[in-house]
Short mmCIF file of C-alpha atoms in Angstrom, two decimals:
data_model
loop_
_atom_site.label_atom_id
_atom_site.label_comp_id
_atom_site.label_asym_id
_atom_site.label_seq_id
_atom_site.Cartn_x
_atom_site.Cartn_y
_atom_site.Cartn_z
CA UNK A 974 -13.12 10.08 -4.72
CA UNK A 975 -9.70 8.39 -5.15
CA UNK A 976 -9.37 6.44 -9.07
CA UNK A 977 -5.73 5.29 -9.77
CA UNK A 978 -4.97 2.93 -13.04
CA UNK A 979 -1.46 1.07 -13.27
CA UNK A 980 -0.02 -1.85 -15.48
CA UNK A 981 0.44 -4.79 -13.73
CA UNK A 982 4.26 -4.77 -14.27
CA UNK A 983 4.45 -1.20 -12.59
CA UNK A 984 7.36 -0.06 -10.39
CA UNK A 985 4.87 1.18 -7.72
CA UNK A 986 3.66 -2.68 -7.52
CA UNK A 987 7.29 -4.23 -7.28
CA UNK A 988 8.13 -1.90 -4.46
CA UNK A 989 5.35 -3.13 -2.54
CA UNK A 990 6.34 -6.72 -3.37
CA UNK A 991 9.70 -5.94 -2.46
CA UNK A 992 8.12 -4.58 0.92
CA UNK A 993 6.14 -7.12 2.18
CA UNK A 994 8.69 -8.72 4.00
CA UNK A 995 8.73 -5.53 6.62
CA UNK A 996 4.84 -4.61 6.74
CA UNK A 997 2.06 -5.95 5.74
CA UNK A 998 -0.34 -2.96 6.20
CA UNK A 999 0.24 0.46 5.86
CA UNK A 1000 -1.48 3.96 5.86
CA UNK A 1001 -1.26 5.42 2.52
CA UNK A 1002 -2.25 9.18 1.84
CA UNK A 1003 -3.63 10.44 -1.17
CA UNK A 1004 -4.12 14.28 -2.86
CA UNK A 1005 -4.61 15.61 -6.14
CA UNK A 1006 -0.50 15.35 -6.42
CA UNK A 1007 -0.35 11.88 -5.63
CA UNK A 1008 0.54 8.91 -2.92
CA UNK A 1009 2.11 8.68 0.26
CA UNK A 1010 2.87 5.21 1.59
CA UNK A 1011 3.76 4.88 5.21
CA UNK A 1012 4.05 1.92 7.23
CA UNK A 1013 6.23 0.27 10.06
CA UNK A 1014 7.15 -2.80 10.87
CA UNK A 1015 5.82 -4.76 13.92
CA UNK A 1016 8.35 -4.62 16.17
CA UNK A 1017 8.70 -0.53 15.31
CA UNK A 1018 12.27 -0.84 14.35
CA UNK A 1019 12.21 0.11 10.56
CA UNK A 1020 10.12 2.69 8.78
CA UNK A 1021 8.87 3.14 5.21
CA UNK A 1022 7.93 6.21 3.48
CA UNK A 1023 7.35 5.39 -0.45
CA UNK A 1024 6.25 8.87 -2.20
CA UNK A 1025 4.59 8.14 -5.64
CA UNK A 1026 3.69 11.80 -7.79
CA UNK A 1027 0.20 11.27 -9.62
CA UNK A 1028 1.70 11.32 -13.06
CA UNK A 1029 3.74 8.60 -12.83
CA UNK A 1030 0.35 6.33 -12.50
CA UNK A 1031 -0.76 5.42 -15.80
CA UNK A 1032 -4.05 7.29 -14.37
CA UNK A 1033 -4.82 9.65 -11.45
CA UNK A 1034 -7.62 11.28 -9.88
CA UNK A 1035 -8.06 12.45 -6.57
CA UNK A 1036 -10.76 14.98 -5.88
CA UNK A 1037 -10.48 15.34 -1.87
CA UNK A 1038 -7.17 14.30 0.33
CA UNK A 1039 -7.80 10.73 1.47
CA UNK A 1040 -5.87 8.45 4.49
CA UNK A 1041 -6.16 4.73 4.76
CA UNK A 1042 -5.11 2.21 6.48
CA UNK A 1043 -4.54 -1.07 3.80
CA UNK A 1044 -3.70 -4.34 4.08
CA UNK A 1045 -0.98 -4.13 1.18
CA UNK A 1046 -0.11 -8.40 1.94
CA UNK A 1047 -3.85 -9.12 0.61
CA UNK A 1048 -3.62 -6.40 -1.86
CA UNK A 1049 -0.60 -7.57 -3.78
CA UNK A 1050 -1.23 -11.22 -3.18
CA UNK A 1051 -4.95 -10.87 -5.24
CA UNK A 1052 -2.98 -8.90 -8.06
CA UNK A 1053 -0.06 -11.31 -8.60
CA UNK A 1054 -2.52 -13.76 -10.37
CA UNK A 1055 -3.62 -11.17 -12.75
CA UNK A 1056 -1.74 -11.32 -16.37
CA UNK A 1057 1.45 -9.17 -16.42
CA UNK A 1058 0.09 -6.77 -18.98
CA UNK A 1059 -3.53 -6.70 -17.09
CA UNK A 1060 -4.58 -3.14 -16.20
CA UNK A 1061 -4.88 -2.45 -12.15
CA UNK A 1062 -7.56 0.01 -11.41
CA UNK A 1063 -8.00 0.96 -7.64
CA UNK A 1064 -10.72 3.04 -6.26
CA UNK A 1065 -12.09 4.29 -3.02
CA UNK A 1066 -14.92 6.76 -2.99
CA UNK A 1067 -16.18 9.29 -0.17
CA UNK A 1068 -19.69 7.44 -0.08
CA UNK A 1069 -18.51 3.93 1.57
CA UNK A 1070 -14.97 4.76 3.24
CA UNK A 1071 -14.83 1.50 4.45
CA UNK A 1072 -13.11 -0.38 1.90
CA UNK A 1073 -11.37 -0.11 -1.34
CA UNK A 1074 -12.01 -1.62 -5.00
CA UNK A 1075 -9.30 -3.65 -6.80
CA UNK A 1076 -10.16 -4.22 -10.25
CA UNK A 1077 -7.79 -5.94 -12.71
CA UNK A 1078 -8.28 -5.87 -16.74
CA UNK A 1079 -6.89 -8.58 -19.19
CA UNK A 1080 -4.86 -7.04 -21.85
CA UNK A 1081 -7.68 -8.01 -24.15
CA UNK A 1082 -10.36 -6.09 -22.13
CA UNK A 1083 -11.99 -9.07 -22.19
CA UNK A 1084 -11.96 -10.12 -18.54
CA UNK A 1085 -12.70 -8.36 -15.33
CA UNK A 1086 -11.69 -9.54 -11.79
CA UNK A 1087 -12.92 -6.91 -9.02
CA UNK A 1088 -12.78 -7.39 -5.27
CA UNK A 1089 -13.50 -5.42 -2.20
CA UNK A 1090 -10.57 -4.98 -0.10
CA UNK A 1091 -11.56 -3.60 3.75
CA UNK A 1092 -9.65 -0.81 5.28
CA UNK A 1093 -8.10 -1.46 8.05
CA UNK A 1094 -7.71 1.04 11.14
CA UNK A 1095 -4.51 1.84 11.58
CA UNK A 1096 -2.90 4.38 14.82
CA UNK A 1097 -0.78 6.72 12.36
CA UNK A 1098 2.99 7.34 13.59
CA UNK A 1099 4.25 10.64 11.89
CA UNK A 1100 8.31 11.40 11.85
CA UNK A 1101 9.76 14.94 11.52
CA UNK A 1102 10.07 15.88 8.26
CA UNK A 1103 13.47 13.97 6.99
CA UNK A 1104 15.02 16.95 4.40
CA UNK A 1105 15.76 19.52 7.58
CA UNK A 1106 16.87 16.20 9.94
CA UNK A 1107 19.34 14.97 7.60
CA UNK A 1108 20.86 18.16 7.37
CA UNK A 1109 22.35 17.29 10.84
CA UNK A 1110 23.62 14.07 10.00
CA UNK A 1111 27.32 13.21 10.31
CA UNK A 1112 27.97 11.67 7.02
CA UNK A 1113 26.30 10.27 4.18
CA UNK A 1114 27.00 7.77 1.67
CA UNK A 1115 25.78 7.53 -2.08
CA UNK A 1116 26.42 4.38 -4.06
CA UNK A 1117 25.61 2.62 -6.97
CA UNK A 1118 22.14 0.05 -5.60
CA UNK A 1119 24.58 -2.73 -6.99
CA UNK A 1120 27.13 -1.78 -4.32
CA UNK A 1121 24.80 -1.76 -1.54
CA UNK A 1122 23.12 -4.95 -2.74
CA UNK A 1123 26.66 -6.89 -3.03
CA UNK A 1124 27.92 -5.76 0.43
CA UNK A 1125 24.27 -7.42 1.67
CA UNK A 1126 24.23 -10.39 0.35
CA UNK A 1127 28.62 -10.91 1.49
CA UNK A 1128 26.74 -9.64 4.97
CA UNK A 1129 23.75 -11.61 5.05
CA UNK A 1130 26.36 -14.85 4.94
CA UNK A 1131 27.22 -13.77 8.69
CA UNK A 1132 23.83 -13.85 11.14
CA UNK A 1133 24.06 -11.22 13.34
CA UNK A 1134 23.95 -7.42 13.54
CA UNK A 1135 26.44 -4.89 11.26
CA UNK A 1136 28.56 -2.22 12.76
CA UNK A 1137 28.67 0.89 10.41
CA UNK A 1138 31.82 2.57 10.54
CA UNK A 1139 33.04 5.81 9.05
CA UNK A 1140 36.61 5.86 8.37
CA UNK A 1141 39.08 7.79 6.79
CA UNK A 1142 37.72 8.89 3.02
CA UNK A 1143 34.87 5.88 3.62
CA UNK A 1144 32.52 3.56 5.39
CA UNK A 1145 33.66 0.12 7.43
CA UNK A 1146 30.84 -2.51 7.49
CA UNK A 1147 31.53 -4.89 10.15
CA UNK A 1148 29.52 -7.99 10.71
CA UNK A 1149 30.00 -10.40 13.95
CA UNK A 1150 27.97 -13.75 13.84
CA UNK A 1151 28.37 -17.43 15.60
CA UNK A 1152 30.99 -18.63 11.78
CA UNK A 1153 32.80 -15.68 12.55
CA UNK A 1154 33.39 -11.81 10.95
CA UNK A 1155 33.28 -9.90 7.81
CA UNK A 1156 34.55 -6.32 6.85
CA UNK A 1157 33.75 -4.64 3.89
CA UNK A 1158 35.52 -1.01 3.35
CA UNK A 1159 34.15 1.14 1.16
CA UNK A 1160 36.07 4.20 0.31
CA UNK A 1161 35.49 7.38 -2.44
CA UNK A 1162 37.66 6.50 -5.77
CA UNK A 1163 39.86 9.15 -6.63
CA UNK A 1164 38.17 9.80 -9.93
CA UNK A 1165 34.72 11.20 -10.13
CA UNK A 1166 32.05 8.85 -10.30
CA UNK A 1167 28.53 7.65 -8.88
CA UNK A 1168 30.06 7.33 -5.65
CA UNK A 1169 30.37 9.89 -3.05
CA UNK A 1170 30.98 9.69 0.34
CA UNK A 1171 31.07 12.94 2.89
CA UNK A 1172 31.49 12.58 6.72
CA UNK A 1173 31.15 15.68 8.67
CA UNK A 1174 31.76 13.96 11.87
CA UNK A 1175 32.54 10.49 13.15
CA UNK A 1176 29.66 8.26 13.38
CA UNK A 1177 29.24 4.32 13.95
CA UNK A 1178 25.93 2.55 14.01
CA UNK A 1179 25.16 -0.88 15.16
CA UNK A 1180 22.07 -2.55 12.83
CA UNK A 1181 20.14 -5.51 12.98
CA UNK A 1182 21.22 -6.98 9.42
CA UNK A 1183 18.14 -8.61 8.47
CA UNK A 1184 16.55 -5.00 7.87
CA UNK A 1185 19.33 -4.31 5.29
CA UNK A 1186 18.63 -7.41 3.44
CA UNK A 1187 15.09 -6.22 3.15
CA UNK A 1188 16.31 -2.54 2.22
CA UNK A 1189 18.65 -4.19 -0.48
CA UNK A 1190 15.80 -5.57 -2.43
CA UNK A 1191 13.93 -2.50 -2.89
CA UNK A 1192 18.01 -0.74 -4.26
CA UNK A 1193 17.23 -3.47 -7.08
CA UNK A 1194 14.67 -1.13 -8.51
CA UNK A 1195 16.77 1.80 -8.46
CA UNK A 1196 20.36 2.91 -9.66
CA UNK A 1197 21.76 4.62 -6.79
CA UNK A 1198 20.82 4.62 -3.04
CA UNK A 1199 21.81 6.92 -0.12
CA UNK A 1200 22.67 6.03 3.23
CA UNK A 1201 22.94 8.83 5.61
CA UNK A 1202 24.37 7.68 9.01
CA UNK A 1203 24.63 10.24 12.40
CA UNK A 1204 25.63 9.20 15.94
CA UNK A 1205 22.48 8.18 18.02
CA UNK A 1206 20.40 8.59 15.30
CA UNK A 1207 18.50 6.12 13.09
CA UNK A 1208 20.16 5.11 10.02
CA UNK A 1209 18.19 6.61 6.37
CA UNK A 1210 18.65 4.95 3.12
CA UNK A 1211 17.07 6.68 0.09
CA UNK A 1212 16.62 5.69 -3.47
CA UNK A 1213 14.60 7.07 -6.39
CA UNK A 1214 12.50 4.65 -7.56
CA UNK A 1215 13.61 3.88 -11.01
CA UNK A 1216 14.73 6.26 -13.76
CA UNK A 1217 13.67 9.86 -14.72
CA UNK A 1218 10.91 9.79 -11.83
CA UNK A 1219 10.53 11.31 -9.17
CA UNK A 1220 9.27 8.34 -6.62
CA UNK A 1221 11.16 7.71 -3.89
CA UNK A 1222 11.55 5.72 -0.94
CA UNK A 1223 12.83 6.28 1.95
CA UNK A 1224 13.77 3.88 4.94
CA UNK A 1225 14.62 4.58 8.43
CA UNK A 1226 16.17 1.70 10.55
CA UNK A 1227 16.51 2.39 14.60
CA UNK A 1228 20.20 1.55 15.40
CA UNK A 1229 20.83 -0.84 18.57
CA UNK A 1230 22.88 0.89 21.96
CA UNK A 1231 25.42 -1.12 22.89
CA UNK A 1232 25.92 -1.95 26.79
CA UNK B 526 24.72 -7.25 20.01
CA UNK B 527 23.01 -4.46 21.60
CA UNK B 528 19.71 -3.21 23.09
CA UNK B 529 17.23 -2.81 20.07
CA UNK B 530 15.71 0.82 20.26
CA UNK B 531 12.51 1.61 18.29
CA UNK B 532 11.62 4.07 15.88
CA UNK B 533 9.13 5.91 17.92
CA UNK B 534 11.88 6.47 20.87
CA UNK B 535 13.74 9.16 18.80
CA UNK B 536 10.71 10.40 17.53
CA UNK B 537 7.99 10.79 20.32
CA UNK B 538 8.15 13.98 21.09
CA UNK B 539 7.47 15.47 17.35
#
């Protein structure tokens, strides 16, 4: 039996807001340490893995190692009507595996909305485990989430794909669209600070930029993301999810061959 | 632009 409680105004639920735009279902594993979310989006280009520990949930009990598949869309969109301070309680037991229940508390404990939610079958994908691949990467790149957000939104003004670039002591993002270009350089300050930027090789990836706008908005829940780059290879960003947890999410985004 | 790959191509064989 799977029990999990959570305040409406959670991190765990604004990451899944912040989400929806990519997936709209997604497997999600559960054990006595806590949640896996995995999930890809339907044209199989970018991948989310969102790792949540069981004491960051206001609640957590987990007696037997569950998978599900979950329509996270209907999910979210029942819970946004609930009161922000309203207590989320989700539950799924061994007995009827075919659905989940969604309960949500007023603040008052005066008022209780449940619903059903159906599982949905879902053909799991499973990727190498990330820690040992990025080991091989040819440079990687970690910023303040502000950072990354800003050089998004400059990119997001040009419609297109984004080239990027390492380059001496930092990263080139290039963007080509029908108005014309836009390069951002990014390069290590000379003094130590959040930023740090180390390229083992040469490495330049070609994205499709409407990904990283959806990447950006899950950086605004975090203070610092990583993007790890490596030639042929599909482009990781990592943040923590918030501060002094250890949540995390981590996106991979296939890169484009040009020719 | 270039030829969109997809996740699963770079990991299909793990």
């Amino acid at each position: 039996m799977l029990e999990l409680k959570l305040v409406k105004e959670s991190l765990f639920l604004n990451v899944l807001e912040a989400i929806l735009d990519l997936v709209a279902v997604a497997s999600v594993s559960c054990s006595s340490t806590g949640l896996k979310l995995q999930a890809m989006d339907a044209k199989g280009v970018a991948f989310i893995s969102l790792l949540i520990p069981a004491k960051e949930f206001q609640f957590y009990h987990c007696d037997k190692d569950l998978s599900m598949g979950i329509a996270i869309g209907d999910m979210v969109e029942a819970i946004r009507s609930a009161d922000k301070d309203g207590t989320i309680t989700i539950k799924a037991s061994d007995e009827n595996f075919r659905n989940i229940t969604v309960s949500i508390e007023s603040p008052e404990c005066n008022e209780t909305t449940s619903f059903s939610l159906l599982l949905v079958t879902l053909k799991r994908f499973c990727i190498p485990e990330l820690q040992g691949l990025l080991k091989k990467y040819d440079a990687c790149v970690q910023m303040p989430s502000v950072d990354f957000m800003r050089i998004c939104k400059y990119l997001s003004n040009v419609d297109g794909d984004v080239d990027i670039s390492t380059i001496d002591k930092g990263i080139r993002f290039f963007a080509l669209g029908k108005c014309g270009c836009l390069n951002v350089k990014y390069m290590q300050p000379e003094k130590a600070t959040d930023i740090d930027i180390s390229v083992q090789a040469p490495v330049s990836l070609t994205l499709d930029l409407k990904y990283m706008n959806s990447f950006a908005k899950v950086s605004a829940l975090s203070n610092q993301v990583k993007l790890c780059l490596s030639k042929g290879q599909p482009l990781v960003v990592q943040c923590k999810i918030g501060q002094k947890t250890k949540s995390r999410i981590i996106y991979l985004l296939a890169p484009k061959i040009k020719g | 632009s270039g030829v969109q790959r997809s996740i699963k191509e770079f990991y299909r064989s793990t």
